[in-house]
Short mmCIF file of C-alpha atoms and ligand atoms in Angstrom, two decimals:
data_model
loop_
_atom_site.label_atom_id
_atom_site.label_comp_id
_atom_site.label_asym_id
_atom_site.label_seq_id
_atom_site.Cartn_x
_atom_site.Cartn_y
_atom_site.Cartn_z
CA UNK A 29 70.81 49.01 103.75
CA UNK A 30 71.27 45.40 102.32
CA UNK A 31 70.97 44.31 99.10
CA UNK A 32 71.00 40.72 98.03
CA UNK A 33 71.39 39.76 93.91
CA UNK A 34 70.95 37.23 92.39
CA UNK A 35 73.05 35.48 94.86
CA UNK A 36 73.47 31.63 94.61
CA UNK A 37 75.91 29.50 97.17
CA UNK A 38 77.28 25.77 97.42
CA UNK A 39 79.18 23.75 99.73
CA UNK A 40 79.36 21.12 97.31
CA UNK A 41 79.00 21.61 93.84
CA UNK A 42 75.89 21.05 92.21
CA UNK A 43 74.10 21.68 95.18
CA UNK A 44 72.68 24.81 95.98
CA UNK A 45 72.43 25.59 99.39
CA UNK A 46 71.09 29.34 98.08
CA UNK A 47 69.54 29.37 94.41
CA UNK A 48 68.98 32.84 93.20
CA UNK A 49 68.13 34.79 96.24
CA UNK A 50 66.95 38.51 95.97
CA UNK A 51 66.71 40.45 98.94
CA UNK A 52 66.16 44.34 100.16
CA UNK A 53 66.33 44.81 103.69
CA UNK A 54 65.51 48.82 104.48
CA UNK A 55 67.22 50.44 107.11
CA UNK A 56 66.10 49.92 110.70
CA UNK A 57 63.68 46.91 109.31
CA UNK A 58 63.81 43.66 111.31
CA UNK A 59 63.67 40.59 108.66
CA UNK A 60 62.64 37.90 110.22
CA UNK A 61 64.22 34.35 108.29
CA UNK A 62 61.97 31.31 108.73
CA UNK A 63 61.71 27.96 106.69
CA UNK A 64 62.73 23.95 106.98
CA UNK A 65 65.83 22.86 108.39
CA UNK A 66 68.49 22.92 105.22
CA UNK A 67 66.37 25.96 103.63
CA UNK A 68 69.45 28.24 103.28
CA UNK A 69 68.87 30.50 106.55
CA UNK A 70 72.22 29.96 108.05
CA UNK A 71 73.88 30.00 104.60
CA UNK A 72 71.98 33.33 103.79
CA UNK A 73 73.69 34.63 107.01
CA UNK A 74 77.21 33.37 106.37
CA UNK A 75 77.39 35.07 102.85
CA UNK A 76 76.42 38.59 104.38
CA UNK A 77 78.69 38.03 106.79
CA UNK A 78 81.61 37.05 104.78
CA UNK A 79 81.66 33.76 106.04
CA UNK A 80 80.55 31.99 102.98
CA UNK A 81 81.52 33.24 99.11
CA UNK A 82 78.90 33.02 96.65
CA UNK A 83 79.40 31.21 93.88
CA UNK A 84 77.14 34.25 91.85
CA UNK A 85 75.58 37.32 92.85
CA UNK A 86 76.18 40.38 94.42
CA UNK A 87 76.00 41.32 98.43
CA UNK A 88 75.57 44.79 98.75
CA UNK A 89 76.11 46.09 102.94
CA UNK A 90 75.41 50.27 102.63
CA UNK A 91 75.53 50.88 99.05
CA UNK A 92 79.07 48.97 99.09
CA UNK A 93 79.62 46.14 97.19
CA UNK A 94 81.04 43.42 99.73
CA UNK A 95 82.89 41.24 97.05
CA UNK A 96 86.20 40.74 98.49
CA UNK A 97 85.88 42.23 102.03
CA UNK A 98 86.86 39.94 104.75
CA UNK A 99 84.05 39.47 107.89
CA UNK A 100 85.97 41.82 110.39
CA UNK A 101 85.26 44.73 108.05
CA UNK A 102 81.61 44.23 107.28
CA UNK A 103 79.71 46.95 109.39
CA UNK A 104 77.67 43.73 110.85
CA UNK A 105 77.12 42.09 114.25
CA UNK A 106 76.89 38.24 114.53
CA UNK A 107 74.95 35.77 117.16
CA UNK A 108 75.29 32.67 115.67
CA UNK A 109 73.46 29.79 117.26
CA UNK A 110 77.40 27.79 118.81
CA UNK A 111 77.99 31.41 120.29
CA UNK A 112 81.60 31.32 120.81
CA UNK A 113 82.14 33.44 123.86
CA UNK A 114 86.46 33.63 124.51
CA UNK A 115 86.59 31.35 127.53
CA UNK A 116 89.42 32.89 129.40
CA UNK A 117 87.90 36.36 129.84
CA UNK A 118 85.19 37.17 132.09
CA UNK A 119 81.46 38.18 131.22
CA UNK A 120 82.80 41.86 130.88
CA UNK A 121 86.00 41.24 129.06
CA UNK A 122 83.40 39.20 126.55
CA UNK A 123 81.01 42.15 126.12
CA UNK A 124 83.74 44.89 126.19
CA UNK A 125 85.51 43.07 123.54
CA UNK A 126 84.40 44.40 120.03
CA UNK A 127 83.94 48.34 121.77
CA UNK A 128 88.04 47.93 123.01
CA UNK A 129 89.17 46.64 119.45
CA UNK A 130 87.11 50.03 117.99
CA UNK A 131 88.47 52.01 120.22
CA UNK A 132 86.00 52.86 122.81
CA UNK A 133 87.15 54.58 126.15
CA UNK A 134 87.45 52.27 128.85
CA UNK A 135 84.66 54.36 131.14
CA UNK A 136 82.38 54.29 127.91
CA UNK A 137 82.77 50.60 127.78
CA UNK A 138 82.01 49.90 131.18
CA UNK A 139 78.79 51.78 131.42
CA UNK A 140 77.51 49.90 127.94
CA UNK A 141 78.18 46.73 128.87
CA UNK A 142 76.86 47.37 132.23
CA UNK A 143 73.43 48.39 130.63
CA UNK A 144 73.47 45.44 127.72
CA UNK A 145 73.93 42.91 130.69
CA UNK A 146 71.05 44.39 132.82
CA UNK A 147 69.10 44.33 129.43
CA UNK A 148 69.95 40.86 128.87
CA UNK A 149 68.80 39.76 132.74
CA UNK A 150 72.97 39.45 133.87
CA UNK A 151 73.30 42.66 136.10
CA UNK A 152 76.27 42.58 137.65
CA UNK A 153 77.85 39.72 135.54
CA UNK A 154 80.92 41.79 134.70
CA UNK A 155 82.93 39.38 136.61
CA UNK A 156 81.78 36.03 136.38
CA UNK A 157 83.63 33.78 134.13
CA UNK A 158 81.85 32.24 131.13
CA UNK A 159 82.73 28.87 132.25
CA UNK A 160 81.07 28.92 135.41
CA UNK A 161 77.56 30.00 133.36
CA UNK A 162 74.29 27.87 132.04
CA UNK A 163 74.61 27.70 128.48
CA UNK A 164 71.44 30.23 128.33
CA UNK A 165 73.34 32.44 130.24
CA UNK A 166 76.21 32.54 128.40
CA UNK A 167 73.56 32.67 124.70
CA UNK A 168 72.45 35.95 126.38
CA UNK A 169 76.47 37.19 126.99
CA UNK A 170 76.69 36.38 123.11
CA UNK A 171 73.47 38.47 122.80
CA UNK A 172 75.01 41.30 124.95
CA UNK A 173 78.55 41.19 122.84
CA UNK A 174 76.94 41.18 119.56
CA UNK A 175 75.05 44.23 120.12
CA UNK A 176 77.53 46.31 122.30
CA UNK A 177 79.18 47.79 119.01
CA UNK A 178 75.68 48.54 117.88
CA UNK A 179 76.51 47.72 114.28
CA UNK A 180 73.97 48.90 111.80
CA UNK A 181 73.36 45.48 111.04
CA UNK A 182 72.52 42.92 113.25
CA UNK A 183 72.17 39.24 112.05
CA UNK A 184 71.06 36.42 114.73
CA UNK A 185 70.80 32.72 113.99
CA UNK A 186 68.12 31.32 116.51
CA UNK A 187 69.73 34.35 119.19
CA UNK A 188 66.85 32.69 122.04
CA UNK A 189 67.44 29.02 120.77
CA UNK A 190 68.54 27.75 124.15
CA UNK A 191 66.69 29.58 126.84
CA UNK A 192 63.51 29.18 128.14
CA UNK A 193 60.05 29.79 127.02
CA UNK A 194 59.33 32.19 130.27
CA UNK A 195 63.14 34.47 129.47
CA UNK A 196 62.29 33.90 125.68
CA UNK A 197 58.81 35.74 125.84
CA UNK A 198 60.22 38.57 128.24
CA UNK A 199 63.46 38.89 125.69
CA UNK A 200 61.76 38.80 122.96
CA UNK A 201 59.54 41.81 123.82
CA UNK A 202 62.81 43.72 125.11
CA UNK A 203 65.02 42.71 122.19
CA UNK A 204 62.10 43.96 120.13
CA UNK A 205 62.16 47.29 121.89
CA UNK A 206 65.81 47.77 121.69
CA UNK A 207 66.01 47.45 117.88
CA UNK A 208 63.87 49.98 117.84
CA UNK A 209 65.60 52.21 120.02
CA UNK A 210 68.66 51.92 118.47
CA UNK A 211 67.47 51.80 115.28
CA UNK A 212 69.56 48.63 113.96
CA UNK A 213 68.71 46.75 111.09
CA UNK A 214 67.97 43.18 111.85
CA UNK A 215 68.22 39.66 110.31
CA UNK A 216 67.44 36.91 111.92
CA UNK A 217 66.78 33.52 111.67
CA UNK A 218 63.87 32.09 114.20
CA UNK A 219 62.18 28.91 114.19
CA UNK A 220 59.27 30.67 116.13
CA UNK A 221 56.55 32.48 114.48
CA UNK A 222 55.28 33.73 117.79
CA UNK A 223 58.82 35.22 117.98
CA UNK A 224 58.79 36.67 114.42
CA UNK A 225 55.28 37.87 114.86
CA UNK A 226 56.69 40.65 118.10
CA UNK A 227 59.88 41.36 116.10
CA UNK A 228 59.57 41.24 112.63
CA UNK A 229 58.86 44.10 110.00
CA UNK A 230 59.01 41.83 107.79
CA UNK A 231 59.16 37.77 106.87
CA UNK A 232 61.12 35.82 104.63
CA UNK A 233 60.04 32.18 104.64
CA UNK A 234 63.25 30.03 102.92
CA UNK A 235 62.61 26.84 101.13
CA UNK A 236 65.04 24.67 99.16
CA UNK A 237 67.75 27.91 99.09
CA UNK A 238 64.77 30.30 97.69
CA UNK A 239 62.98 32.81 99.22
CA UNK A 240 59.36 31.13 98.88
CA UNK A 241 57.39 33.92 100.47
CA UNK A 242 57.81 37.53 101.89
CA UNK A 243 55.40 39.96 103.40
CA UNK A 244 54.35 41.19 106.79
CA UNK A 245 53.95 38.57 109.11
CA UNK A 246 49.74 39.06 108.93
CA UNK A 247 50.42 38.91 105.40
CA UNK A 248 52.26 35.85 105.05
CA UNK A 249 50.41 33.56 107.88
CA UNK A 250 46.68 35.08 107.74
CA UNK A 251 46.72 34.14 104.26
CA UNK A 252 43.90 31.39 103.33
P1 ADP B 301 69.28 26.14 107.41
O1 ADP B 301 70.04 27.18 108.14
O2 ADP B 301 67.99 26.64 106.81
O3 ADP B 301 69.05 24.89 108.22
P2 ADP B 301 71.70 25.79 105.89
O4 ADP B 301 72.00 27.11 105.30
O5 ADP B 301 72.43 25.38 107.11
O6 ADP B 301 70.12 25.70 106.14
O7 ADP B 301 71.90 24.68 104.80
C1 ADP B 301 71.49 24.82 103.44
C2 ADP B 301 72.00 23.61 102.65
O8 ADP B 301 73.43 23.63 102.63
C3 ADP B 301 71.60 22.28 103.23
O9 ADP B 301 71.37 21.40 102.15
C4 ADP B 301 72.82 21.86 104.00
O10 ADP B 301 72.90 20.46 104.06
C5 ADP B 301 73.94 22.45 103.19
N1 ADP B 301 75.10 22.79 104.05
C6 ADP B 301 75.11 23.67 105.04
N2 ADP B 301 76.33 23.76 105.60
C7 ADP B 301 77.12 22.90 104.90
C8 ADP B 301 78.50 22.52 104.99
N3 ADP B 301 79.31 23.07 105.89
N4 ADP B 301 78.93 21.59 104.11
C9 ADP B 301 78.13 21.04 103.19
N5 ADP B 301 76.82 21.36 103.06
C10 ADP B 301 76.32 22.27 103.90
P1 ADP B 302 94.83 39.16 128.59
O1 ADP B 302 93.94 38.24 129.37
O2 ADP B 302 96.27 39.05 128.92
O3 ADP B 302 94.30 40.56 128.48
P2 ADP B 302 93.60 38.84 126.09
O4 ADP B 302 92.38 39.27 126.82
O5 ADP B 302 94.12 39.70 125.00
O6 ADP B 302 94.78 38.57 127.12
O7 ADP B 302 93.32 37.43 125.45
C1 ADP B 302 93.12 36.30 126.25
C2 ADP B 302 92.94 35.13 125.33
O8 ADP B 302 91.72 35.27 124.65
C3 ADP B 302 94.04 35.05 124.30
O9 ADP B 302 94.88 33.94 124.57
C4 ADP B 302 93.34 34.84 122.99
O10 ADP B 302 93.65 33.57 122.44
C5 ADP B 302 91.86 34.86 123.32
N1 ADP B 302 91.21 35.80 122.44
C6 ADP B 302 91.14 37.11 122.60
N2 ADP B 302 90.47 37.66 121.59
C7 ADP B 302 90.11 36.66 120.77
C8 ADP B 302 89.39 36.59 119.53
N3 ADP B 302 88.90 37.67 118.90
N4 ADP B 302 89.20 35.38 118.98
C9 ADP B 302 89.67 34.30 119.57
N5 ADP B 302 90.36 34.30 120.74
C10 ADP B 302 90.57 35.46 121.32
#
């Protein structure tokens, strides 16, 4: 599903924010990205997404080489951690916005985002606008828009960073059940083990731009 070669990145150069990363993530598998603050996590996301050019390597999305596509055509879904929800639509107009632009019938719309805001503990949010909303509330209406297209990849950067630890541990478990349902592939970065441990296949600890460890997550912490 991904494929990740060899693939270094800098802001500035001489200094590697990624140095030499390798990475296979299987369809359907849920990666889990942990490590220090200034690891590469967020940099690991941005060059998948297009948001970042490598300086070397290869990002592979599908069996497709992504050198030279632009973000909006990479078949992936973002939550990035300064969600950016569009101010001057509503809840609904925020989680309808990626199915209008691919062309999903207005009826179709409405009962998805209906479901993805009941999922995300907003029923009945269509019409409240973002503004008026706790900034948990609106992390979950970034949650709800970033899966509505279901993309076949989903990548979150710390997607339960602002709640709290009671709507974290319920959304966790529930997030964790709808990858599986909808059998998305998943990378994302968490700061929480006890997170990774209900969601994650798989673990990649970052440190210094390389990937320092990978396993299952009994592998990688019950290790002596
Ligand atoms: P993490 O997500 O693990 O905290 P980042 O990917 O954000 O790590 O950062 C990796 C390295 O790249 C760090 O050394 C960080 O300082 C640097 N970096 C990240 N973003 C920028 C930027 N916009 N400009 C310059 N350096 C950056
Ligand atoms: P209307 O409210 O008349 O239907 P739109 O919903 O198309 O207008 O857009 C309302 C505002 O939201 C626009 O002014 C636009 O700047 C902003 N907006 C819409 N989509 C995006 C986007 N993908 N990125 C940034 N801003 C957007």
């Amino acid at each position: 599903m991904l494929r990740l070669d060899g693939v270094t990145a800098e802001y500035e150069a001489g200094r590697r924010a990624l140095d030499g990363v390798d990475l296979d993530v299987a369809d359907h598998e849920t990666v889990c990205v942990l490590g220090p603050s200034g690891s590469g996590k967020s940099t690991l996301l941005r060059v998948v997404a297009g948001l970042h050019t490598p300086r070397t390597g290869r990002v592979v999305l599908s069996g497709h080489d992504q050198d030279g596509v632009p973000p909006h055509r990479r078949e992936v879904g973002l939550m990035f951690q300064d969600h950016q929800l569009f101010p001057q639509r509503d809840v609904g107009g925020n989680v309808a916005f990626g199915l209008r632009m691919r062309g999903t019938g207005r009826r179709e719309a409405r009962t998805r985002v209906a479901g993805l805001l009941a999922l995300v503990g907003l029923p009945g949010a269509e019409r409240r606008p973002v503004a008026a909303l706790s900034g948990g509330e609106q992390q979950r209406v970034a949650l709800a828009r970033a899966l509505a297209p279901r993309p076949r990849l989903l990548m979150l950067d710390e997607p339960l960073g602002q709640l709290d630890r009671g709507l974290r541990e319920r959304l966790v478990v529930e997030l964790s059940a709808l990858f599986r349902e909808l059998r998305t592939t998943v990378l994302a970065v968490t700061h929480d083990q006890g997170e990774a441990f209900v969601l994650a296949d798989r673990v990649v600890v970052m440190n210094e731009g390389r990937i320092a460890q990978t396993g299952t997550p009994l592998e990688v912490w019950q290790r002596p």
